[in-house]
Amino acid sequence: MAKLLVLYKTPPDTAAFDKHYAEVHISLVHKIPNLEKFEVTKGPIMTPMGPSTYYFIAELHFADLATLQASFASPEGRTAGEDAMTNLGQMDMLIYESHAA
Amino acid sequence: MAKLLVLYKTPPDTAAFDKHYAEVHISLVHKIPNLEKFEVTKGPIMTPMGPSTYYFIAELHFADLATLQASFASPEGRTAGEDAMTNLGQMDMLIYESHAA
């Protein structure tokens, strides 16, 4: 299983972020080909030291890394990526394969 | 679903990290009460800009945040946490609830 983790930094206007994510971005992500699972955080991101600098995390699953890469290179993948970059502020992205331990 | 993400920074000795994780840490994590799912990365952690500063990511799932917190406060949870702190170098931890988008 290949995963993309999108870790959004706390935006200046969290209400605007929430609204754009819910009303625009979610449906763009659902259009990405071969997306197997799409999860988002609910509530705050915490650390053992207290609140995180991240506001929101999205997790996208694909069968493998090649599929993930092809999916983000597709027109739907580019559209979702550009929407995030343009409208959802700063973010870190991590891409990796994972399996049961 | 509540998740703990443990993001291990690249250690000075990756072979020693791999060996300790596989031979000691995995079995300690599996002893944590109420652990519903335990996944680890396979291969490099990437970003859109190239390699990440993280070497390895572990994802632990629990039914909810209260269960996660109680599980880490248990003797088995403390043992696994202390083993990571002592033997697995620097890490970031993120704790959050997530659900299907």
PDB file of C-alpha atoms in Angstrom:
ATOM      1  CA  MET A   1       0.000   0.000   0.000  1.00  0.00           C
ATOM      2  CA  ALA A   2       1.372   3.431  -0.957  1.00  0.00           C
ATOM      3  CA  LYS A   3       0.314   6.488   0.982  1.00  0.00           C
ATOM      4  CA  LEU A   4       0.427  10.216   0.526  1.00  0.00           C
ATOM      5  CA  LEU A   5       0.176  12.153   3.750  1.00  0.00           C
ATOM      6  CA  VAL A   6      -0.667  15.830   3.345  1.00  0.00           C
ATOM      7  CA  LEU A   7       0.054  17.732   6.539  1.00  0.00           C
ATOM      8  CA  TYR A   8      -1.492  21.183   6.421  1.00  0.00           C
ATOM      9  CA  LYS A   9       0.022  23.876   8.634  1.00  0.00           C
ATOM     10  CA  THR A  10      -2.394  25.914  10.706  1.00  0.00           C
ATOM     11  CA  PRO A  11      -3.805  28.493   8.267  1.00  0.00           C
ATOM     12  CA  PRO A  12      -4.444  32.144   9.145  1.00  0.00           C
ATOM     13  CA  ASP A  13      -8.178  31.630   8.588  1.00  0.00           C
ATOM     14  CA  THR A  14      -9.222  28.164   9.706  1.00  0.00           C
ATOM     15  CA  ALA A  15     -12.887  28.743   8.866  1.00  0.00           C
ATOM     16  CA  ALA A  16     -11.958  29.586   5.262  1.00  0.00           C
ATOM     17  CA  PHE A  17      -9.742  26.494   5.111  1.00  0.00           C
ATOM     18  CA  ASP A  18     -12.523  24.264   6.438  1.00  0.00           C
ATOM     19  CA  LYS A  19     -15.026  25.689   3.979  1.00  0.00           C
ATOM     20  CA  HIS A  20     -12.756  25.314   0.951  1.00  0.00           C
ATOM     21  CA  TYR A  21     -11.707  21.819   1.953  1.00  0.00           C
ATOM     22  CA  ALA A  22     -15.280  20.635   2.474  1.00  0.00           C
ATOM     23  CA  GLU A  23     -16.937  22.414  -0.435  1.00  0.00           C
ATOM     24  CA  VAL A  24     -14.248  22.151  -3.114  1.00  0.00           C
ATOM     25  CA  HIS A  25     -11.206  20.064  -2.282  1.00  0.00           C
ATOM     26  CA  ILE A  26     -12.795  16.820  -1.085  1.00  0.00           C
ATOM     27  CA  SER A  27     -14.655  16.299  -4.343  1.00  0.00           C
ATOM     28  CA  LEU A  28     -11.480  17.016  -6.354  1.00  0.00           C
ATOM     29  CA  VAL A  29      -9.567  14.392  -4.381  1.00  0.00           C
ATOM     30  CA  HIS A  30     -12.321  11.832  -4.896  1.00  0.00           C
ATOM     31  CA  LYS A  31     -11.864  12.263  -8.659  1.00  0.00           C
ATOM     32  CA  ILE A  32      -8.201  11.182  -8.553  1.00  0.00           C
ATOM     33  CA  PRO A  33      -7.964   7.857 -10.413  1.00  0.00           C
ATOM     34  CA  ASN A  34      -7.187   4.695  -8.452  1.00  0.00           C
ATOM     35  CA  LEU A  35      -7.642   6.313  -5.054  1.00  0.00           C
ATOM     36  CA  GLU A  36      -8.329   3.392  -2.710  1.00  0.00           C
ATOM     37  CA  LYS A  37      -8.865   5.201   0.552  1.00  0.00           C
ATOM     38  CA  PHE A  38      -9.122   8.842   1.609  1.00  0.00           C
ATOM     39  CA  GLU A  39      -9.097   9.771   5.269  1.00  0.00           C
ATOM     40  CA  VAL A  40      -8.942  13.135   6.987  1.00  0.00           C
ATOM     41  CA  THR A  41      -8.436  14.212  10.550  1.00  0.00           C
ATOM     42  CA  LYS A  42     -11.253  15.225  12.817  1.00  0.00           C
ATOM     43  CA  GLY A  43     -10.307  17.603  15.606  1.00  0.00           C
ATOM     44  CA  PRO A  44      -6.869  18.807  16.633  1.00  0.00           C
ATOM     45  CA  ILE A  45      -3.499  17.283  15.757  1.00  0.00           C
ATOM     46  CA  MET A  46      -1.619  16.748  18.991  1.00  0.00           C
ATOM     47  CA  THR A  47       1.908  15.840  20.013  1.00  0.00           C
ATOM     48  CA  PRO A  48       3.121  14.501  23.373  1.00  0.00           C
ATOM     49  CA  MET A  49       4.328  18.089  24.039  1.00  0.00           C
ATOM     50  CA  GLY A  50       0.969  19.732  23.261  1.00  0.00           C
ATOM     51  CA  PRO A  51      -0.666  21.113  20.120  1.00  0.00           C
ATOM     52  CA  SER A  52       0.976  20.444  16.781  1.00  0.00           C
ATOM     53  CA  THR A  53       1.794  23.152  14.229  1.00  0.00           C
ATOM     54  CA  TYR A  54      -0.333  21.104  11.843  1.00  0.00           C
ATOM     55  CA  TYR A  55      -4.013  21.874  11.575  1.00  0.00           C
ATOM     56  CA  PHE A  56      -5.280  19.065   9.372  1.00  0.00           C
ATOM     57  CA  ILE A  57      -3.970  15.858   7.812  1.00  0.00           C
ATOM     58  CA  ALA A  58      -5.242  14.015   4.748  1.00  0.00           C
ATOM     59  CA  GLU A  59      -4.192  10.461   3.973  1.00  0.00           C
ATOM     60  CA  LEU A  60      -4.579   9.077   0.449  1.00  0.00           C
ATOM     61  CA  HIS A  61      -3.968   5.406  -0.274  1.00  0.00           C
ATOM     62  CA  PHE A  62      -3.078   3.743  -3.565  1.00  0.00           C
ATOM     63  CA  ALA A  63      -2.162   0.178  -4.447  1.00  0.00           C
ATOM     64  CA  ASP A  64       1.534   0.959  -4.894  1.00  0.00           C
ATOM     65  CA  LEU A  65       3.951   3.831  -5.531  1.00  0.00           C
ATOM     66  CA  ALA A  66       3.787   3.591  -9.315  1.00  0.00           C
ATOM     67  CA  THR A  67      -0.007   3.914  -9.187  1.00  0.00           C
ATOM     68  CA  LEU A  68       0.220   6.832  -6.767  1.00  0.00           C
ATOM     69  CA  GLN A  69       2.657   8.667  -9.023  1.00  0.00           C
ATOM     70  CA  ALA A  70       0.611   8.015 -12.158  1.00  0.00           C
ATOM     71  CA  SER A  71      -2.538   9.155 -10.369  1.00  0.00           C
ATOM     72  CA  PHE A  72      -1.009  12.482  -9.333  1.00  0.00           C
ATOM     73  CA  ALA A  73       0.320  13.010 -12.853  1.00  0.00           C
ATOM     74  CA  SER A  74      -3.196  12.558 -14.273  1.00  0.00           C
ATOM     75  CA  PRO A  75      -5.328  15.631 -15.082  1.00  0.00           C
ATOM     76  CA  GLU A  76      -7.502  14.956 -12.004  1.00  0.00           C
ATOM     77  CA  GLY A  77      -4.420  14.553  -9.809  1.00  0.00           C
ATOM     78  CA  ARG A  78      -2.937  17.815 -11.064  1.00  0.00           C
ATOM     79  CA  THR A  79      -6.208  19.642 -10.530  1.00  0.00           C
ATOM     80  CA  ALA A  80      -6.454  18.469  -6.920  1.00  0.00           C
ATOM     81  CA  GLY A  81      -2.790  19.303  -6.283  1.00  0.00           C
ATOM     82  CA  GLU A  82      -3.105  22.776  -7.785  1.00  0.00           C
ATOM     83  CA  ASP A  83      -6.234  23.451  -5.758  1.00  0.00           C
ATOM     84  CA  ALA A  84      -4.400  22.548  -2.537  1.00  0.00           C
ATOM     85  CA  MET A  85      -1.369  24.681  -3.424  1.00  0.00           C
ATOM     86  CA  THR A  86      -3.514  27.664  -4.400  1.00  0.00           C
ATOM     87  CA  ASN A  87      -6.218  27.579  -1.760  1.00  0.00           C
ATOM     88  CA  LEU A  88      -5.126  25.573   1.271  1.00  0.00           C
ATOM     89  CA  GLY A  89      -1.953  27.320   2.408  1.00  0.00           C
ATOM     90  CA  GLN A  90       1.273  25.687   3.503  1.00  0.00           C
ATOM     91  CA  MET A  91       1.656  21.945   3.755  1.00  0.00           C
ATOM     92  CA  ASP A  92       4.199  19.169   4.042  1.00  0.00           C
ATOM     93  CA  MET A  93       3.794  16.002   2.015  1.00  0.00           C
ATOM     94  CA  LEU A  94       5.147  12.557   2.761  1.00  0.00           C
ATOM     95  CA  ILE A  95       4.973   9.658   0.312  1.00  0.00           C
ATOM     96  CA  TYR A  96       5.790   6.118   1.352  1.00  0.00           C
ATOM     97  CA  GLU A  97       4.869   2.473   1.204  1.00  0.00           C
ATOM     98  CA  SER A  98       3.667   0.785   4.343  1.00  0.00           C
ATOM     99  CA  HIS A  99       2.578  -2.657   5.454  1.00  0.00           C
ATOM    100  CA  ALA A 100       1.423  -4.451   8.572  1.00  0.00           C
ATOM    101  CA  ALA A 101       4.185  -4.803  11.168  1.00  0.00           C
TER     102      ALA A 101
ATOM    103  CA  MET B   1     -10.268   5.834  14.751  1.00  0.00           C
ATOM    104  CA  ALA B   2      -7.378   7.413  16.686  1.00  0.00           C
ATOM    105  CA  LYS B   3      -3.871   7.226  15.312  1.00  0.00           C
ATOM    106  CA  LEU B   4      -0.377   7.743  16.610  1.00  0.00           C
ATOM    107  CA  LEU B   5       2.144   8.478  13.905  1.00  0.00           C
ATOM    108  CA  VAL B   6       5.768   8.060  14.952  1.00  0.00           C
ATOM    109  CA  LEU B   7       8.089   9.742  12.452  1.00  0.00           C
ATOM    110  CA  TYR B   8      11.675   8.682  13.053  1.00  0.00           C
ATOM    111  CA  LYS B   9      14.417  11.009  11.821  1.00  0.00           C
ATOM    112  CA  THR B  10      17.205   9.410   9.836  1.00  0.00           C
ATOM    113  CA  PRO B  11      19.495   7.851  12.474  1.00  0.00           C
ATOM    114  CA  PRO B  12      23.296   7.927  12.319  1.00  0.00           C
ATOM    115  CA  ASP B  13      23.364   4.113  12.040  1.00  0.00           C
ATOM    116  CA  THR B  14      20.423   2.896   9.992  1.00  0.00           C
ATOM    117  CA  ALA B  15      21.464  -0.768  10.239  1.00  0.00           C
ATOM    118  CA  ALA B  16      21.443  -0.567  14.056  1.00  0.00           C
ATOM    119  CA  PHE B  17      18.021   1.137  13.919  1.00  0.00           C
ATOM    120  CA  ASP B  18      16.611  -1.549  11.628  1.00  0.00           C
ATOM    121  CA  LYS B  19      17.962  -4.325  13.814  1.00  0.00           C
ATOM    122  CA  HIS B  20      16.630  -2.871  17.058  1.00  0.00           C
ATOM    123  CA  TYR B  21      13.257  -2.100  15.524  1.00  0.00           C
ATOM    124  CA  ALA B  22      12.850  -5.584  14.086  1.00  0.00           C
ATOM    125  CA  GLU B  23      14.311  -7.585  16.951  1.00  0.00           C
ATOM    126  CA  VAL B  24      13.070  -5.622  19.970  1.00  0.00           C
ATOM    127  CA  HIS B  25      10.671  -2.780  19.288  1.00  0.00           C
ATOM    128  CA  ILE B  26       8.050  -4.489  17.122  1.00  0.00           C
ATOM    129  CA  SER B  27       7.263  -7.076  19.762  1.00  0.00           C
ATOM    130  CA  LEU B  28       7.003  -4.372  22.457  1.00  0.00           C
ATOM    131  CA  VAL B  29       4.502  -2.436  20.337  1.00  0.00           C
ATOM    132  CA  HIS B  30       2.426  -5.546  19.735  1.00  0.00           C
ATOM    133  CA  LYS B  31       2.055  -5.882  23.519  1.00  0.00           C
ATOM    134  CA  ILE B  32       0.363  -2.468  23.867  1.00  0.00           C
ATOM    135  CA  PRO B  33      -3.243  -3.102  24.942  1.00  0.00           C
ATOM    136  CA  ASN B  34      -6.073  -2.360  22.504  1.00  0.00           C
ATOM    137  CA  LEU B  35      -3.773  -1.823  19.538  1.00  0.00           C
ATOM    138  CA  GLU B  36      -6.036  -2.362  16.526  1.00  0.00           C
ATOM    139  CA  LYS B  37      -3.559  -1.903  13.703  1.00  0.00           C
ATOM    140  CA  PHE B  38       0.192  -1.426  13.445  1.00  0.00           C
ATOM    141  CA  GLU B  39       1.800  -0.461  10.165  1.00  0.00           C
ATOM    142  CA  VAL B  40       5.335   0.533   9.301  1.00  0.00           C
ATOM    143  CA  THR B  41       6.968   1.960   6.226  1.00  0.00           C
ATOM    144  CA  LYS B  42       8.883  -0.111   3.748  1.00  0.00           C
ATOM    145  CA  GLY B  43      11.531   1.748   1.792  1.00  0.00           C
ATOM    146  CA  PRO B  44      12.282   5.455   1.725  1.00  0.00           C
ATOM    147  CA  ILE B  45      10.032   8.303   2.867  1.00  0.00           C
ATOM    148  CA  MET B  46       9.796  10.773   0.012  1.00  0.00           C
ATOM    149  CA  THR B  47       8.478  14.283  -0.500  1.00  0.00           C
ATOM    150  CA  PRO B  48       7.611  16.031  -3.772  1.00  0.00           C
ATOM    151  CA  MET B  49      10.985  17.813  -3.398  1.00  0.00           C
ATOM    152  CA  GLY B  50      13.027  14.601  -2.930  1.00  0.00           C
ATOM    153  CA  PRO B  51      14.039  12.507   0.067  1.00  0.00           C
ATOM    154  CA  SER B  52      12.491  13.274   3.441  1.00  0.00           C
ATOM    155  CA  THR B  53      14.461  13.862   6.629  1.00  0.00           C
ATOM    156  CA  TYR B  54      12.413  11.007   8.059  1.00  0.00           C
ATOM    157  CA  TYR B  55      13.769   7.492   7.798  1.00  0.00           C
ATOM    158  CA  PHE B  56      10.868   5.398   9.028  1.00  0.00           C
ATOM    159  CA  ILE B  57       7.238   5.876  10.053  1.00  0.00           C
ATOM    160  CA  ALA B  58       5.109   3.719  12.336  1.00  0.00           C
ATOM    161  CA  GLU B  59       1.336   4.090  12.486  1.00  0.00           C
ATOM    162  CA  LEU B  60      -0.603   2.736  15.469  1.00  0.00           C
ATOM    163  CA  HIS B  61      -4.393   2.687  15.467  1.00  0.00           C
ATOM    164  CA  PHE B  62      -6.788   2.568  18.396  1.00  0.00           C
ATOM    165  CA  ALA B  63     -10.559   2.785  18.634  1.00  0.00           C
ATOM    166  CA  ASP B  64     -10.535   6.363  19.922  1.00  0.00           C
ATOM    167  CA  LEU B  65      -8.329   8.948  21.636  1.00  0.00           C
ATOM    168  CA  ALA B  66      -9.246   7.900  25.176  1.00  0.00           C
ATOM    169  CA  THR B  67      -8.234   4.320  24.395  1.00  0.00           C
ATOM    170  CA  LEU B  68      -4.995   5.471  22.776  1.00  0.00           C
ATOM    171  CA  GLN B  69      -4.083   7.571  25.802  1.00  0.00           C
ATOM    172  CA  ALA B  70      -4.943   4.816  28.265  1.00  0.00           C
ATOM    173  CA  SER B  71      -2.944   2.322  26.213  1.00  0.00           C
ATOM    174  CA  PHE B  72       0.183   4.480  26.265  1.00  0.00           C
ATOM    175  CA  ALA B  73      -0.218   5.046  29.985  1.00  0.00           C
ATOM    176  CA  SER B  74      -0.270   1.275  30.594  1.00  0.00           C
ATOM    177  CA  PRO B  75       2.921  -0.549  31.637  1.00  0.00           C
ATOM    178  CA  GLU B  76       3.238  -2.051  28.137  1.00  0.00           C
ATOM    179  CA  GLY B  77       2.720   1.346  26.531  1.00  0.00           C
ATOM    180  CA  ARG B  78       5.346   2.944  28.741  1.00  0.00           C
ATOM    181  CA  THR B  79       7.821   0.154  28.010  1.00  0.00           C
ATOM    182  CA  ALA B  80       7.409   0.553  24.259  1.00  0.00           C
ATOM    183  CA  GLY B  81       7.682   4.352  24.514  1.00  0.00           C
ATOM    184  CA  GLU B  82      10.795   4.183  26.682  1.00  0.00           C
ATOM    185  CA  ASP B  83      12.399   1.695  24.304  1.00  0.00           C
ATOM    186  CA  ALA B  84      11.820   4.059  21.367  1.00  0.00           C
ATOM    187  CA  MET B  85      13.170   7.085  23.262  1.00  0.00           C
ATOM    188  CA  THR B  86      16.236   5.192  24.458  1.00  0.00           C
ATOM    189  CA  ASN B  87      17.134   3.159  21.400  1.00  0.00           C
ATOM    190  CA  LEU B  88      15.585   4.618  18.265  1.00  0.00           C
ATOM    191  CA  GLY B  89      16.918   8.169  18.140  1.00  0.00           C
ATOM    192  CA  GLN B  90      14.964  11.309  17.368  1.00  0.00           C
ATOM    193  CA  MET B  91      11.335  11.232  16.366  1.00  0.00           C
ATOM    194  CA  ASP B  92       8.266  13.373  15.957  1.00  0.00           C
ATOM    195  CA  MET B  93       4.882  12.111  17.108  1.00  0.00           C
ATOM    196  CA  LEU B  94       1.448  13.131  15.898  1.00  0.00           C
ATOM    197  CA  ILE B  95      -1.780  12.012  17.545  1.00  0.00           C
ATOM    198  CA  TYR B  96      -5.154  12.560  15.917  1.00  0.00           C
ATOM    199  CA  GLU B  97      -8.534  11.139  15.078  1.00  0.00           C
ATOM    200  CA  SER B  98      -9.344  10.450  11.461  1.00  0.00           C
ATOM    201  CA  HIS B  99     -12.257   9.181   9.444  1.00  0.00           C
ATOM    202  CA  ALA B 100     -13.198   8.524   5.822  1.00  0.00           C
ATOM    203  CA  ALA B 101     -13.522  11.730   3.793  1.00  0.00           C
TER     204      ALA B 101
END
